Amino acid sequence: EVQVVETGGGLIQPGESLRLSCAASGFSVNNNYMTWVRQAPGKGLEWVSVLYSDVNTYYADSVKGRFTISRDNSKNTVYLQMTSLRAEDTAVYYCARVEYYDTNGACDIWGQGTMVTVSS
Amino acid sequence: DIQMTQSPSTLSASVGDRVTITCRASQTISHYLAWYQQKPGKAPRLLIYKASTLRSGVPSRFSGSGSGTEFTLTISSLQPDDFATYYCQQYNYLLTFGPGTKVHIK
């Protein structure tokens, strides 16, 4: 089955760091673009970061300089390293595959999300 | 950055109604637009990509149209399972989501 599973969320204090993981199965993260999208409680979807290649990564202005997306091909896993966390980073974080061959870039596979709560 | 807007933000409708949601981009995005459905507590689900291509397994009552800066999602006959929030997303340059349209029961 083609799927992604996010882990690593939790309750964390402002200013601290957290790393989210997105384990893929049924496809290789090495051959696909991957993205993180978040959703604050009661709010809409917000794009966070995309990984097109190990040297071709992009970030939303709201997280630039604080978040880093990466992948470990041997573990078929994508990561989101989050530092200097703020209360406004509180959200469900979704990992998704950016499918290129058929859709030219839509997000076709989504995980169930992992909740990050930044609070003292 | 490309900004996305949607209208209406909320929509009251009955089963069987024809529903249309509009999405606009702040600059041309060609046909690089997707529509997603999201239900409470669930991940988004891709419905339509390249503005008008229905994803496999999505009911044919869903359709999309448009190009450039203006796009629409139409549900030809609303079903009980369709009450949800719908998001458009551009992927011409990076990714941007619209603010969403919540479709609820009249």
Coordinates of C-alpha atoms in Angstrom, one line a residue:
Chain A
E1 CA 0.0 0.0 0.0
V2 CA 1.2 3.4 -0.9
Q3 CA 1.2 5.6 2.2
V4 CA 3.1 8.0 4.5
V5 CA 3.0 8.0 8.3
E6 CA 4.0 11.0 10.3
T7 CA 5.4 10.8 13.8
G8 CA 7.2 13.0 16.3
G9 CA 4.6 15.5 17.3
G10 CA 4.0 16.5 20.9
L11 CA 3.9 19.3 23.4
I12 CA 6.9 21.5 23.4
Q13 CA 7.9 24.8 25.0
P14 CA 8.5 28.0 23.0
G15 CA 12.0 28.3 21.8
E16 CA 12.7 24.5 21.7
S17 CA 13.2 22.2 18.8
L18 CA 11.4 19.2 17.5
R19 CA 11.9 16.8 14.6
L20 CA 9.0 15.3 12.7
S21 CA 9.4 12.1 10.6
C22 CA 7.4 11.0 7.6
A23 CA 7.9 7.3 6.8
A24 CA 6.9 6.3 3.3
S25 CA 5.9 2.9 2.1
G26 CA 5.0 1.7 -1.4
F27 CA 7.2 4.3 -3.1
S28 CA 10.6 5.7 -2.8
V29 CA 11.2 9.2 -1.4
N30 CA 14.4 9.3 -3.4
N31 CA 12.3 9.4 -6.6
N32 CA 9.6 11.7 -5.5
Y33 CA 9.1 15.3 -4.3
M34 CA 7.8 15.6 -0.8
T35 CA 6.2 18.4 1.1
W36 CA 5.0 19.4 4.6
V37 CA 1.7 21.2 5.1
R38 CA 0.3 22.3 8.4
Q39 CA -3.1 23.2 9.8
A40 CA -3.6 25.3 12.9
P41 CA -6.6 24.4 15.1
G42 CA -9.8 25.5 13.3
K43 CA -7.8 27.1 10.4
G44 CA -7.0 26.3 6.8
L45 CA -4.1 24.5 5.2
E46 CA -0.7 26.2 5.1
W47 CA 2.1 25.0 3.0
V48 CA 5.4 24.8 5.0
S49 CA 8.2 23.3 3.0
V50 CA 8.9 21.2 -0.1
L51 CA 11.9 19.0 -1.0
Y52 CA 12.5 18.6 -4.8
S53 CA 16.0 17.3 -4.2
D54 CA 18.6 17.4 -1.5
V55 CA 19.8 20.8 -2.7
N56 CA 16.5 22.1 -3.9
T57 CA 14.4 22.9 -0.9
Y58 CA 11.9 25.7 -0.3
Y59 CA 10.2 27.1 2.7
A60 CA 7.3 29.4 3.6
D61 CA 8.4 32.8 4.8
S62 CA 6.8 32.0 8.2
V63 CA 9.3 29.2 8.9
K64 CA 12.3 30.2 6.8
G65 CA 15.5 30.0 8.8
R66 CA 13.9 27.9 11.5
F67 CA 12.7 24.8 9.8
T68 CA 14.7 22.3 7.6
I69 CA 13.4 19.6 5.4
S70 CA 15.6 16.6 4.6
R71 CA 15.4 12.9 3.7
D72 CA 17.1 9.7 4.5
N73 CA 16.8 7.4 1.4
S74 CA 18.0 4.4 3.4
K75 CA 15.1 4.8 5.8
N76 CA 12.7 6.0 3.1
T77 CA 11.8 8.8 5.4
V78 CA 11.5 12.6 5.2
Y79 CA 12.1 14.9 8.1
L80 CA 11.1 18.3 9.2
Q81 CA 13.5 19.7 11.8
M82 CA 11.9 22.6 13.6
T83 CA 13.8 25.0 15.8
S84 CA 13.0 28.2 17.7
L85 CA 9.4 27.1 17.9
R86 CA 6.7 29.6 18.5
A87 CA 3.1 29.4 19.7
E88 CA 1.9 30.2 16.2
D89 CA 3.6 27.0 15.0
T90 CA 1.0 25.0 16.9
A91 CA -0.8 22.9 14.2
V92 CA -1.3 19.4 12.8
Y93 CA 1.6 18.8 10.4
Y94 CA 0.9 16.7 7.3
C95 CA 3.4 15.1 5.1
A96 CA 2.4 14.6 1.5
R97 CA 3.9 13.3 -1.8
V98 CA 4.1 15.8 -4.6
E99 CA 3.3 13.6 -7.6
Y100 CA 4.8 14.8 -10.8
Y101 CA 4.3 12.3 -13.6
D102 CA 0.5 12.3 -13.8
T103 CA -0.5 15.5 -11.9
N104 CA 2.6 17.6 -12.6
G105 CA 2.8 18.5 -8.9
A106 CA -0.4 17.9 -6.9
C107 CA -0.3 16.3 -3.5
D108 CA -1.7 12.8 -4.0
I109 CA -0.7 10.9 -0.9
W110 CA -1.2 12.4 2.6
G111 CA -0.5 11.1 6.0
Q112 CA -2.8 11.3 8.9
G113 CA -0.9 14.2 10.5
T114 CA 1.0 14.7 13.7
M115 CA 0.0 17.4 16.2
V116 CA 2.6 19.9 17.4
T117 CA 1.6 22.1 20.4
V118 CA 3.9 24.9 21.4
S119 CA 3.0 26.1 24.8
S120 CA 4.6 26.9 28.1
Chain B
D1 CA 4.5 34.8 -3.9
I2 CA 1.2 33.6 -5.5
Q3 CA -1.8 34.3 -3.4
M4 CA -5.1 32.3 -3.7
T5 CA -8.6 33.4 -2.9
Q6 CA -11.8 31.3 -2.7
S7 CA -15.4 32.3 -2.8
P8 CA -17.7 31.8 -1.0
S9 CA -16.0 31.1 2.3
T10 CA -19.0 29.1 3.4
L11 CA -21.9 27.7 1.5
S12 CA -25.2 26.3 2.7
A13 CA -26.8 23.7 0.3
S14 CA -29.2 20.8 0.2
V15 CA -28.7 17.3 -1.1
G16 CA -29.2 17.4 -4.8
D17 CA -28.1 21.0 -5.3
R18 CA -25.6 22.1 -7.9
V19 CA -22.7 23.7 -6.1
T20 CA -19.9 25.9 -7.6
I21 CA -16.8 27.2 -5.8
T22 CA -14.5 29.8 -7.3
C23 CA -10.8 30.1 -6.8
R24 CA -8.6 32.9 -8.1
A25 CA -4.8 33.2 -8.3
S26 CA -3.0 36.5 -7.9
Q27 CA -1.1 35.8 -11.1
T28 CA -1.4 33.3 -13.9
I29 CA -0.7 29.7 -12.9
S30 CA -1.6 28.1 -16.3
H31 CA -3.5 24.9 -15.4
Y32 CA -1.5 24.0 -12.3
L33 CA -4.3 23.9 -9.9
A34 CA -5.7 21.2 -7.6
W35 CA -8.8 20.8 -5.5
Y36 CA -8.9 19.0 -2.2
Q37 CA -11.7 17.8 0.0
Q38 CA -11.2 17.7 3.8
K39 CA -13.5 16.4 6.5
P40 CA -13.0 17.2 10.2
G41 CA -10.1 15.3 11.8
K42 CA -9.0 13.9 8.4
A43 CA -6.2 14.6 6.0
P44 CA -7.1 16.4 2.7
R45 CA -8.0 14.2 -0.2
L46 CA -7.0 15.1 -3.8
L47 CA -10.1 15.4 -6.1
I48 CA -8.9 17.2 -9.2
Y49 CA -5.6 18.2 -10.6
K50 CA -4.4 20.1 -13.6
A51 CA -7.5 22.2 -13.1
S52 CA -9.9 19.8 -14.7
T53 CA -8.6 16.2 -14.5
L54 CA -10.6 14.0 -12.1
R55 CA -8.5 11.8 -10.0
S56 CA -9.2 8.1 -10.3
G57 CA -11.9 7.0 -7.9
V58 CA -13.4 10.4 -7.4
P59 CA -17.2 10.5 -8.3
S60 CA -18.0 12.1 -11.7
R61 CA -20.3 14.6 -10.0
F62 CA -17.1 16.6 -9.3
S63 CA -15.7 18.6 -12.1
G64 CA -13.2 21.4 -12.4
S65 CA -12.6 24.1 -15.0
G66 CA -10.5 27.2 -15.7
S67 CA -7.0 28.3 -16.5
G68 CA -4.8 31.3 -15.9
T69 CA -6.1 33.0 -12.8
E70 CA -9.8 31.9 -12.4
F71 CA -11.0 28.4 -11.6
T72 CA -14.1 26.6 -10.5
L73 CA -15.0 23.4 -8.7
T74 CA -18.5 22.2 -9.4
I75 CA -20.5 19.4 -7.7
S76 CA -23.4 18.6 -10.0
S77 CA -25.6 17.0 -7.4
L78 CA -24.6 17.4 -3.8
Q79 CA -24.5 14.1 -1.8
P80 CA -24.5 13.7 1.9
D81 CA -20.8 12.6 1.8
D82 CA -19.9 15.9 0.1
F83 CA -20.4 18.1 3.1
A84 CA -16.8 19.1 3.9
T85 CA -14.3 21.9 3.3
Y86 CA -12.8 22.4 -0.1
Y87 CA -9.4 23.9 -0.8
C88 CA -7.8 24.9 -4.1
Q89 CA -4.1 24.8 -4.4
Q90 CA -1.7 26.3 -7.0
Y91 CA 1.5 24.4 -7.8
N92 CA 2.8 26.5 -10.7
Y93 CA 5.4 27.9 -8.4
L94 CA 5.9 26.2 -5.0
L95 CA 2.6 25.5 -3.4
T96 CA -0.2 27.8 -2.1
F97 CA -3.5 26.9 -0.7
G98 CA -6.7 28.9 -0.8
P99 CA -8.4 29.7 2.4
G100 CA -11.1 27.0 1.9
T101 CA -14.8 26.8 1.4
K102 CA -17.0 25.0 3.9
V103 CA -20.0 23.3 2.5
H104 CA -22.6 22.6 5.1
I105 CA -26.2 21.5 5.2
K106 CA -28.9 24.1 4.7

